[in-house]
JSON list of C-alpha atoms in Angstrom, two decimals:
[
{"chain": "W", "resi": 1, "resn": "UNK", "atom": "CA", "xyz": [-3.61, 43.17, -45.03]},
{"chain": "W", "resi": 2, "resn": "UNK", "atom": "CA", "xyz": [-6.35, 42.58, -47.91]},
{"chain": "W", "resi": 3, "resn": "UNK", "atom": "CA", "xyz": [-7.10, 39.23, -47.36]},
{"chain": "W", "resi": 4, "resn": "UNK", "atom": "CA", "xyz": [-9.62, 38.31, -44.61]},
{"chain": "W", "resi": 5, "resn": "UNK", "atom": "CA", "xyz": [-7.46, 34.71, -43.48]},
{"chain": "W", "resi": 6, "resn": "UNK", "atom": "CA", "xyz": [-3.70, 36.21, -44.17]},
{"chain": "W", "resi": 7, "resn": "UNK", "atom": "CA", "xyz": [-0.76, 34.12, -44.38]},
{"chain": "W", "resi": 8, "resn": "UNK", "atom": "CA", "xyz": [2.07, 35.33, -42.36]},
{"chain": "W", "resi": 9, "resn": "UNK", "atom": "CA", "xyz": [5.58, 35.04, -42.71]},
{"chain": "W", "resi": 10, "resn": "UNK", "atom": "CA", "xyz": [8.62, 36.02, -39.21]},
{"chain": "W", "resi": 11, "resn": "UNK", "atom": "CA", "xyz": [11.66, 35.44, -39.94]},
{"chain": "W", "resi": 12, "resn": "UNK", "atom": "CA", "xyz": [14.10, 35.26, -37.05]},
{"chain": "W", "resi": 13, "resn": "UNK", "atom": "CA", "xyz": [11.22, 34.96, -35.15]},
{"chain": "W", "resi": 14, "resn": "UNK", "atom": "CA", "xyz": [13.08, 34.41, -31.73]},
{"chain": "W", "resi": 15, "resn": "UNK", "atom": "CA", "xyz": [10.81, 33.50, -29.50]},
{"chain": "W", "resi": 16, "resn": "UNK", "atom": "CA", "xyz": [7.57, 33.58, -31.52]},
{"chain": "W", "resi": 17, "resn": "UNK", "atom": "CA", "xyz": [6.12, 36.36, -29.36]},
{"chain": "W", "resi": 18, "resn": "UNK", "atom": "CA", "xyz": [5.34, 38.58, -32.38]},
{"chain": "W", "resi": 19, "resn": "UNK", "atom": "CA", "xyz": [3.84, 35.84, -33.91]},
{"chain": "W", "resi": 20, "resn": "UNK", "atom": "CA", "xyz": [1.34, 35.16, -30.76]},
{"chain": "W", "resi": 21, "resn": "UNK", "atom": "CA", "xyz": [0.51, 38.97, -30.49]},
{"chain": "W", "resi": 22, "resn": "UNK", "atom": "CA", "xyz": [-0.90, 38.70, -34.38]},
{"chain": "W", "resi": 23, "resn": "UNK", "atom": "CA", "xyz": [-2.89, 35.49, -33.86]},
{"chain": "W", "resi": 24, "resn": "UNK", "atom": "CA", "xyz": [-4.61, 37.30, -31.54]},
{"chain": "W", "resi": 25, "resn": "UNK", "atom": "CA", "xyz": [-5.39, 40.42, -33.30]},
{"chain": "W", "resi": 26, "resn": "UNK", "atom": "CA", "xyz": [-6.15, 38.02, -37.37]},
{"chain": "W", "resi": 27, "resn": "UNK", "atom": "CA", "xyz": [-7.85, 34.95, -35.74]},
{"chain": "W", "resi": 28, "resn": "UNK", "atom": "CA", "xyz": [-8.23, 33.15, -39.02]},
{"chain": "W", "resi": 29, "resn": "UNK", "atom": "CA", "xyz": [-4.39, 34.20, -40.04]},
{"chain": "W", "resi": 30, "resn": "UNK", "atom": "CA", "xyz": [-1.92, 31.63, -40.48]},
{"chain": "W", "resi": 31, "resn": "UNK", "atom": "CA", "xyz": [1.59, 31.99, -39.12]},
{"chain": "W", "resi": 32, "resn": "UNK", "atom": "CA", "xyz": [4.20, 30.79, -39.44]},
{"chain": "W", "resi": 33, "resn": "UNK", "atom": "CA", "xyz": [7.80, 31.51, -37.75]},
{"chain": "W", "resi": 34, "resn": "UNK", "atom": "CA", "xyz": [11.54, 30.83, -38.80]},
{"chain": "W", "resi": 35, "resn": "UNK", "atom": "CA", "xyz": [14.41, 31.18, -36.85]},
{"chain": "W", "resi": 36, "resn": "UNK", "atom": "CA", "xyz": [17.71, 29.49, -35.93]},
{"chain": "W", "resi": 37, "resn": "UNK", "atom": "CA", "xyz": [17.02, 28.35, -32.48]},
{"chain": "W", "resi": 38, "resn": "UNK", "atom": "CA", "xyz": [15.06, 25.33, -32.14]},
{"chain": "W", "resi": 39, "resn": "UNK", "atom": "CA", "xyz": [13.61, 25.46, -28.89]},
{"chain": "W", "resi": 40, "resn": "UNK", "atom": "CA", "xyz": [13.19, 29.01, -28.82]},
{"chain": "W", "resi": 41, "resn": "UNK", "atom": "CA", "xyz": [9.60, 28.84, -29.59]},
{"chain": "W", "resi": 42, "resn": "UNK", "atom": "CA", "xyz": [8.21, 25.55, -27.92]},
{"chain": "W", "resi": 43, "resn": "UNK", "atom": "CA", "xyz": [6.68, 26.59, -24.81]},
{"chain": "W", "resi": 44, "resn": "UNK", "atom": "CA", "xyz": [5.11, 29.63, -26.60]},
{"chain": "W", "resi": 45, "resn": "UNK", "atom": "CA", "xyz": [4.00, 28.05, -29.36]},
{"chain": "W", "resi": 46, "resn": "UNK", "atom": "CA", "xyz": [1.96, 25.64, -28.26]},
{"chain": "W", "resi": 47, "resn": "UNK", "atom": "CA", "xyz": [-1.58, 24.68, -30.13]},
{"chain": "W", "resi": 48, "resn": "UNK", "atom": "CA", "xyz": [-2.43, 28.16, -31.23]},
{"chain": "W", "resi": 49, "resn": "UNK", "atom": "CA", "xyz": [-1.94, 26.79, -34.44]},
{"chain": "W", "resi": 50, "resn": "UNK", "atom": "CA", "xyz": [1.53, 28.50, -35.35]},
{"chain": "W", "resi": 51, "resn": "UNK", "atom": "CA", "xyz": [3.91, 26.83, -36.99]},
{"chain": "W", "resi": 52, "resn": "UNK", "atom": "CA", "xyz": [7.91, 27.16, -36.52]},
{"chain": "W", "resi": 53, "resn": "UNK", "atom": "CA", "xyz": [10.92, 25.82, -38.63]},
{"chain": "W", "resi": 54, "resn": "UNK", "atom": "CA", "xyz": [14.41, 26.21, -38.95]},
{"chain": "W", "resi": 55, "resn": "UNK", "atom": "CA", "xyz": [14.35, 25.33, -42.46]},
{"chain": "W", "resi": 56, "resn": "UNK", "atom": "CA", "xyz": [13.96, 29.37, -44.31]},
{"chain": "W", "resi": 57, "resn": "UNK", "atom": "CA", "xyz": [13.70, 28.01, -47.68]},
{"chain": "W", "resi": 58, "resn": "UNK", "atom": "CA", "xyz": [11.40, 25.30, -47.41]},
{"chain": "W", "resi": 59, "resn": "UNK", "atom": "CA", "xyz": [9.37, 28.37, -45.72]},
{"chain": "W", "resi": 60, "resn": "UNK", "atom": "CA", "xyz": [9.86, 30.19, -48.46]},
{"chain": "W", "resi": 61, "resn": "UNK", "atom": "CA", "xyz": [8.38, 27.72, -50.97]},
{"chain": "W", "resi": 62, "resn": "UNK", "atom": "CA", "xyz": [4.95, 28.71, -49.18]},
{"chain": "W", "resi": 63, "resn": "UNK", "atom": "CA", "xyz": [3.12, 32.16, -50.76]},
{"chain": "W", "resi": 64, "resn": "UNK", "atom": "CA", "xyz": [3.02, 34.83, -48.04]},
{"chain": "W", "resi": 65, "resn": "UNK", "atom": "CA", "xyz": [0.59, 37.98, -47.80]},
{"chain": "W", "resi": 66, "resn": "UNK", "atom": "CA", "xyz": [2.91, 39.23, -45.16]},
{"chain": "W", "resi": 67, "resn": "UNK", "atom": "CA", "xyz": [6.79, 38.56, -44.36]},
{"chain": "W", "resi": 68, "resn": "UNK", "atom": "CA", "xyz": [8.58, 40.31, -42.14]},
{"chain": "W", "resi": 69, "resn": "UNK", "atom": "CA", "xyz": [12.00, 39.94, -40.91]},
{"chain": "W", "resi": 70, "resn": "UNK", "atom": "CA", "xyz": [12.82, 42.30, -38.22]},
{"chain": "W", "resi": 71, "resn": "UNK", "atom": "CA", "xyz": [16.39, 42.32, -37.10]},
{"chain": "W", "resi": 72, "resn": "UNK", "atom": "CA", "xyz": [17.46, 39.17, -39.22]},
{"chain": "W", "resi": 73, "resn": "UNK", "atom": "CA", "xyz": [18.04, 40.95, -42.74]},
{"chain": "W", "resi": 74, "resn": "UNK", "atom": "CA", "xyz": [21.67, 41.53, -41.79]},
{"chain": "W", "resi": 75, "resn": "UNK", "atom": "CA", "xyz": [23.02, 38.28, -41.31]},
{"chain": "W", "resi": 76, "resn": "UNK", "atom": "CA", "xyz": [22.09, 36.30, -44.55]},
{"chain": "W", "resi": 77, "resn": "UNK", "atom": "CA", "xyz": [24.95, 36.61, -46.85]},
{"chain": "W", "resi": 78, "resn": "UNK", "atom": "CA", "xyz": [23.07, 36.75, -49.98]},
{"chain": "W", "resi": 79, "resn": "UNK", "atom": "CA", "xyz": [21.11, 39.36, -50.46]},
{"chain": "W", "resi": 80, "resn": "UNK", "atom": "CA", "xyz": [20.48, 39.33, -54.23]},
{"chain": "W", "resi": 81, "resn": "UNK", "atom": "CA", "xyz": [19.04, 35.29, -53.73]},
{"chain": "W", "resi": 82, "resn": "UNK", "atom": "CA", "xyz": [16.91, 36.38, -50.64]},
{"chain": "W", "resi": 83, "resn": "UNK", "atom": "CA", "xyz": [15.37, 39.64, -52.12]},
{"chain": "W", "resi": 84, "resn": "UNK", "atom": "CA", "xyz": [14.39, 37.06, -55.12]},
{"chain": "W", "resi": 85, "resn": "UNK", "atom": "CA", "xyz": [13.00, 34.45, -52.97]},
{"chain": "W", "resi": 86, "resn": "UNK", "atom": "CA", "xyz": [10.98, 37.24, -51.01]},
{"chain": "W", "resi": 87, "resn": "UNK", "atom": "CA", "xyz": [9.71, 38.19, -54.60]},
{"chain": "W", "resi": 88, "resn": "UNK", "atom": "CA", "xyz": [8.55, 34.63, -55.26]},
{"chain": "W", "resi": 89, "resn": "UNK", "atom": "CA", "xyz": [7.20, 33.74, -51.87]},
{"chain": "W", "resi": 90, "resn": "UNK", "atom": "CA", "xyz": [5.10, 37.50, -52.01]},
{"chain": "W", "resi": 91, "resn": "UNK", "atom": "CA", "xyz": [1.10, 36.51, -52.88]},
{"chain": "W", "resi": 92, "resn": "UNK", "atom": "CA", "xyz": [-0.20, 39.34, -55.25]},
{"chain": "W", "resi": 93, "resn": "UNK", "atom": "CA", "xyz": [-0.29, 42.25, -52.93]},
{"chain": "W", "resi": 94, "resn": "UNK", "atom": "CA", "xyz": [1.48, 40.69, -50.36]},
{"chain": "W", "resi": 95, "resn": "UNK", "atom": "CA", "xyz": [4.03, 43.17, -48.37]},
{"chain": "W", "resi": 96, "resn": "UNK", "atom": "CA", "xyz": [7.64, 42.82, -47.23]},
{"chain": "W", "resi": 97, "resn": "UNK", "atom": "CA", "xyz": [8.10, 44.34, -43.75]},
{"chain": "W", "resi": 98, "resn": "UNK", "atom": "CA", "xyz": [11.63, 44.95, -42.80]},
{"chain": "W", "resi": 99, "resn": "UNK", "atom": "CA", "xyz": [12.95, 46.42, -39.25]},
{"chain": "W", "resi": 100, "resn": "UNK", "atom": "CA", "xyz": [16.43, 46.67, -38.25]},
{"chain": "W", "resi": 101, "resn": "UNK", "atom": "CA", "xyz": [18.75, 49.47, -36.76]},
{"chain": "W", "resi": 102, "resn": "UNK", "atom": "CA", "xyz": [20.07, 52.69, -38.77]},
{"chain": "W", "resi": 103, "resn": "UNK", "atom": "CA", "xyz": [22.97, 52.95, -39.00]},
{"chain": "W", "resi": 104, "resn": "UNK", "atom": "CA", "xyz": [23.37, 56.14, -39.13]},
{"chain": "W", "resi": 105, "resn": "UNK", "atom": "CA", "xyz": [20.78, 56.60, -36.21]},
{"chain": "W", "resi": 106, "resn": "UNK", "atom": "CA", "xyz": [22.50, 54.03, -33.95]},
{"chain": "W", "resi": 107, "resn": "UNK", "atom": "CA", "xyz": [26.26, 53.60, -35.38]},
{"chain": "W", "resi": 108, "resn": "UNK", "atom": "CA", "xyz": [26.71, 51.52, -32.46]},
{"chain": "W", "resi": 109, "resn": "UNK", "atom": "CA", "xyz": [25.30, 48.41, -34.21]},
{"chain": "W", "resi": 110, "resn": "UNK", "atom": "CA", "xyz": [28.41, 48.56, -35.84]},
{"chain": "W", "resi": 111, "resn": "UNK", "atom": "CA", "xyz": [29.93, 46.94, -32.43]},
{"chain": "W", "resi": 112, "resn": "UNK", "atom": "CA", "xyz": [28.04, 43.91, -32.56]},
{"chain": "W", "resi": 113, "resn": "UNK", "atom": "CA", "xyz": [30.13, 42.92, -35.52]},
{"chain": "W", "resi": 114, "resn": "UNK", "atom": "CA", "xyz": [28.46, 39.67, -36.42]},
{"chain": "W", "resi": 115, "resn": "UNK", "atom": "CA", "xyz": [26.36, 41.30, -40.00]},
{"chain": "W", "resi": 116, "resn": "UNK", "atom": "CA", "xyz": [26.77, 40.83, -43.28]},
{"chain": "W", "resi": 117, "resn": "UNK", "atom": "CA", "xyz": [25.76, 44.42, -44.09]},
{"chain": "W", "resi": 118, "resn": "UNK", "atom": "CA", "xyz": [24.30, 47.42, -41.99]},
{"chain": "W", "resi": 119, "resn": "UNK", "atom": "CA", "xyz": [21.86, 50.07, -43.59]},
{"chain": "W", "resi": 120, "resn": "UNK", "atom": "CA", "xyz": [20.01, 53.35, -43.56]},
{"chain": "W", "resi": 121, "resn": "UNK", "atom": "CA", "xyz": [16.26, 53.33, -43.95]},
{"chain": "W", "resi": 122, "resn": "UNK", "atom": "CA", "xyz": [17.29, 55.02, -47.77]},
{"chain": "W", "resi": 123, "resn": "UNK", "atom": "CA", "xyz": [19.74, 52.00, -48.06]},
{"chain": "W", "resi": 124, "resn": "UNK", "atom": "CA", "xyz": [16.97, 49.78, -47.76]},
{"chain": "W", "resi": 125, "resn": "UNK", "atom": "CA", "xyz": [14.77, 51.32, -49.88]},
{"chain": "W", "resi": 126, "resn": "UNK", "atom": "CA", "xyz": [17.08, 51.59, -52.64]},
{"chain": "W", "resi": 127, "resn": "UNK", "atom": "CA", "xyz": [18.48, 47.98, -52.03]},
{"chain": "W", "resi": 128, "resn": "UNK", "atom": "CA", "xyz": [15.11, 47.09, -52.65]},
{"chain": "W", "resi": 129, "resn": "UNK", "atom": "CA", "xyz": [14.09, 49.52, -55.08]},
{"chain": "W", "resi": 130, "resn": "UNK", "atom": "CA", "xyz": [17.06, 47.42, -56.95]},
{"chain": "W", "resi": 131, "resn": "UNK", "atom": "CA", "xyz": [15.61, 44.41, -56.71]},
{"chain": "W", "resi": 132, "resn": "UNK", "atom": "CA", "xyz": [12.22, 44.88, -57.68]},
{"chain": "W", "resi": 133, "resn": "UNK", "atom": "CA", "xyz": [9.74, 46.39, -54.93]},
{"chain": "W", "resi": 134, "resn": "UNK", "atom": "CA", "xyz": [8.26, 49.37, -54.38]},
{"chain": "W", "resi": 135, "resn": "UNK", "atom": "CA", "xyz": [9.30, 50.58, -50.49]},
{"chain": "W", "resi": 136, "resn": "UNK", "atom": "CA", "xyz": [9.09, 53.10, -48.53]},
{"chain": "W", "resi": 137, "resn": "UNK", "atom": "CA", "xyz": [9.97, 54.41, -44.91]},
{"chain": "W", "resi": 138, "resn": "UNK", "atom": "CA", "xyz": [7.35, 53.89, -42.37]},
{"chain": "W", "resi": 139, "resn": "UNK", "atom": "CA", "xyz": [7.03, 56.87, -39.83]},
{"chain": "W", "resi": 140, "resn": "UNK", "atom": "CA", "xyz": [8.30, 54.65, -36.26]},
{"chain": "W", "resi": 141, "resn": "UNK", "atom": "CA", "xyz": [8.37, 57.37, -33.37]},
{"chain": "W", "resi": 142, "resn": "UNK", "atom": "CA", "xyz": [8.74, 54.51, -31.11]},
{"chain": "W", "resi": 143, "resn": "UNK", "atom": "CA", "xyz": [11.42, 53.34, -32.81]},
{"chain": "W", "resi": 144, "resn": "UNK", "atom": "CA", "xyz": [13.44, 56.68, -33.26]},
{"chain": "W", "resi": 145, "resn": "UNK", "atom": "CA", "xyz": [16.76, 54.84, -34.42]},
{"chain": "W", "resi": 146, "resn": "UNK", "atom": "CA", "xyz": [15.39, 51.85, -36.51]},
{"chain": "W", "resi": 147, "resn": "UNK", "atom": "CA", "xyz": [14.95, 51.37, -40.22]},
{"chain": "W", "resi": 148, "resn": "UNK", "atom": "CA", "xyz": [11.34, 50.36, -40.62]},
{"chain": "W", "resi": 149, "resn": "UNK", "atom": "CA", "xyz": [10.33, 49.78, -44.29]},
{"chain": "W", "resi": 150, "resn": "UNK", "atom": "CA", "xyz": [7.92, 48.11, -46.00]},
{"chain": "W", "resi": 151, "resn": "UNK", "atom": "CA", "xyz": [7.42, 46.85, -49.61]},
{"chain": "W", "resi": 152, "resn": "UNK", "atom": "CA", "xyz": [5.64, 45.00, -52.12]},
{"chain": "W", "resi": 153, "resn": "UNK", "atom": "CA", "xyz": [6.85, 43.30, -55.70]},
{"chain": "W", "resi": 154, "resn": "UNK", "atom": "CA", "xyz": [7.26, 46.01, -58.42]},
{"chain": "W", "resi": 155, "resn": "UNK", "atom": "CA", "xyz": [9.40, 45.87, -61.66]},
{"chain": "W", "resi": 156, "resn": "UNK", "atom": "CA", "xyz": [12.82, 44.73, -61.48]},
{"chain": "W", "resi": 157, "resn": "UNK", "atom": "CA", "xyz": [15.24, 47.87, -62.69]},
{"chain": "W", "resi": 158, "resn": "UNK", "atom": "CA", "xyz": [18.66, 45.76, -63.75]},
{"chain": "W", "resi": 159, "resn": "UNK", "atom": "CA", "xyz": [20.21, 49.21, -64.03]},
{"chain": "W", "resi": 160, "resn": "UNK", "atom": "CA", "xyz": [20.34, 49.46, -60.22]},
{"chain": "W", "resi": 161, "resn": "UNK", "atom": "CA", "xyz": [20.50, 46.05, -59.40]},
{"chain": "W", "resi": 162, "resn": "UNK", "atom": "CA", "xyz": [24.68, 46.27, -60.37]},
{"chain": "W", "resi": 163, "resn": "UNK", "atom": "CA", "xyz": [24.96, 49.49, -58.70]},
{"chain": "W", "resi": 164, "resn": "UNK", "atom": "CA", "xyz": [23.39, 48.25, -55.28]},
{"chain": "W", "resi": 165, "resn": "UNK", "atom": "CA", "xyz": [25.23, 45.25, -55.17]},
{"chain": "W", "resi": 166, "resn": "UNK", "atom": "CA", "xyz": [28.51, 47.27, -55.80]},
{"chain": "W", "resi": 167, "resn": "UNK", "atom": "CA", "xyz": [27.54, 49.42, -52.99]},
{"chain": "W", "resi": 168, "resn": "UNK", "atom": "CA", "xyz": [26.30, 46.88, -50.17]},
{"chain": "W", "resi": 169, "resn": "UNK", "atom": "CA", "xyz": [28.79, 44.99, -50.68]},
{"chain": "W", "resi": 170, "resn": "UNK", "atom": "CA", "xyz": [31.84, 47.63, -50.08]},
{"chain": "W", "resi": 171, "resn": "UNK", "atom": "CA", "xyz": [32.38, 48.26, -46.82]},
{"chain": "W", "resi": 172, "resn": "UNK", "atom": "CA", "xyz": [34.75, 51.36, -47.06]},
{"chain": "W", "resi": 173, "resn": "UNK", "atom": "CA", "xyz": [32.05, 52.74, -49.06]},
{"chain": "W", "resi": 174, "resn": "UNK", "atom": "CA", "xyz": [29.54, 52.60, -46.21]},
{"chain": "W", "resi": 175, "resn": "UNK", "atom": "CA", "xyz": [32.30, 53.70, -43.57]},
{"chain": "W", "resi": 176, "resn": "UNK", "atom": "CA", "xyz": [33.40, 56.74, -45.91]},
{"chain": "W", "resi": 177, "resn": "UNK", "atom": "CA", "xyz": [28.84, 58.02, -46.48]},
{"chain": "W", "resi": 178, "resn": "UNK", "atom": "CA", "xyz": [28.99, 57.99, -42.45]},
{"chain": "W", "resi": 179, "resn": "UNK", "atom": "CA", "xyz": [32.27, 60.17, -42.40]},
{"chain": "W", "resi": 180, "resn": "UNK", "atom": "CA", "xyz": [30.68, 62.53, -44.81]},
{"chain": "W", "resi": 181, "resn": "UNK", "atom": "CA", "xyz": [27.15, 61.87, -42.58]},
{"chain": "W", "resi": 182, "resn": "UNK", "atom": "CA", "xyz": [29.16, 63.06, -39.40]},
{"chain": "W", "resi": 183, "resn": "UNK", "atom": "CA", "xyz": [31.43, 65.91, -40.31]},
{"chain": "W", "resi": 184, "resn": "UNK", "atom": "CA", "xyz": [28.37, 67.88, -42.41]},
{"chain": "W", "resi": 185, "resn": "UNK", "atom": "CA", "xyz": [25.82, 67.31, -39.23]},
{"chain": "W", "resi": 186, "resn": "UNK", "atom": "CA", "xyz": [28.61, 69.06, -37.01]},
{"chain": "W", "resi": 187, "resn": "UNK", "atom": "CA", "xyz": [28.57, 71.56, -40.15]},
{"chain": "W", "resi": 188, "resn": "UNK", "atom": "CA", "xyz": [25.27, 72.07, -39.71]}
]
């Protein structure tokens, strides 16, 4: 991060854990942590100065040097809205940090059937590519069957924006690219 006092942005923080780790490595940071469950982060929380809300877009009214949503991408409906409000709630060379499983990697995400959308790490990037950042794939060894991407704001390109929503949004589409994915690995 470029700034020396960073504001920090988890969504679906669970349990705030991440969160804690990060206070103690930027001690003049400021975090804050969003997730669904309300008393998820109370007892580790306490008055290390992190904040936590279930409210996302009052969060996102803040400006954020870093925002990361690791595991949570999948289950907001609207992709388009929260790619924009990332955008806005980005400080100038702020960065997007996005985690979540392959789907290729680990097709057995598919099973837990409560997403909006599942994606490859070049899924990702071109989803966001589409909406206006510059990403790219993040080497994870540790994380051999995760997408793990990070981005910052670029230019918006309305040519792909169209295309990506087509293609996120169509389901056989996805299932047919990991047909094709499987039979030419077992061609290989």
């Amino acid at each position: 991060l470029q700034t020396p006092a960073p504001k920090i942005l988890d969504i679906g923080c669970f349990d705030g854990r991440l969160l804690l780790h990060l206070s103690d490595l930027v001690t003049d940071g400021s975090f804050t942590g969003v997730d669904i469950m309300v008393d998820a982060c109370d007892e580790v929380m306490g008055d290390r100065g992190i904040t936590f809300s279930t409210d996302l877009k009052r969060a996102l009214d803040g400006e954020y040097d870093l925002i990361i949503i690791s595991h949570s991408i999948s289950y907001f409906p609207d992709l388009p809205l929260l790619l924009s409000a990332f955008r806005s709630a980005l400080a100038c060379g702020g960065a997007l940090y996005i985690q979540m499983p392959d789907i290729v990697a680990n097709p057995y995400y598919l099973l837990m059937g409560d997403q909006f959308f599942t994606f490859t790490s070049d899924c990702l990037i071109y989803l966001l590519a589409a909406h206006g950042f510059r990403a790219l794939r993040l080497p994870a060894p540790e994380f051999p069957r995760e997408a793990v991407v990070v981005a910052t704001v670029g230019e918006l390109n309305p040519r792909l924006v169209g295309d990506i929503d087509r293609r996120v949004t169509d389901i056989e589409s996805c299932l047919s690219f990991l047909q094709k994915k499987s039979h030419s690995s077992r061609n290989d």
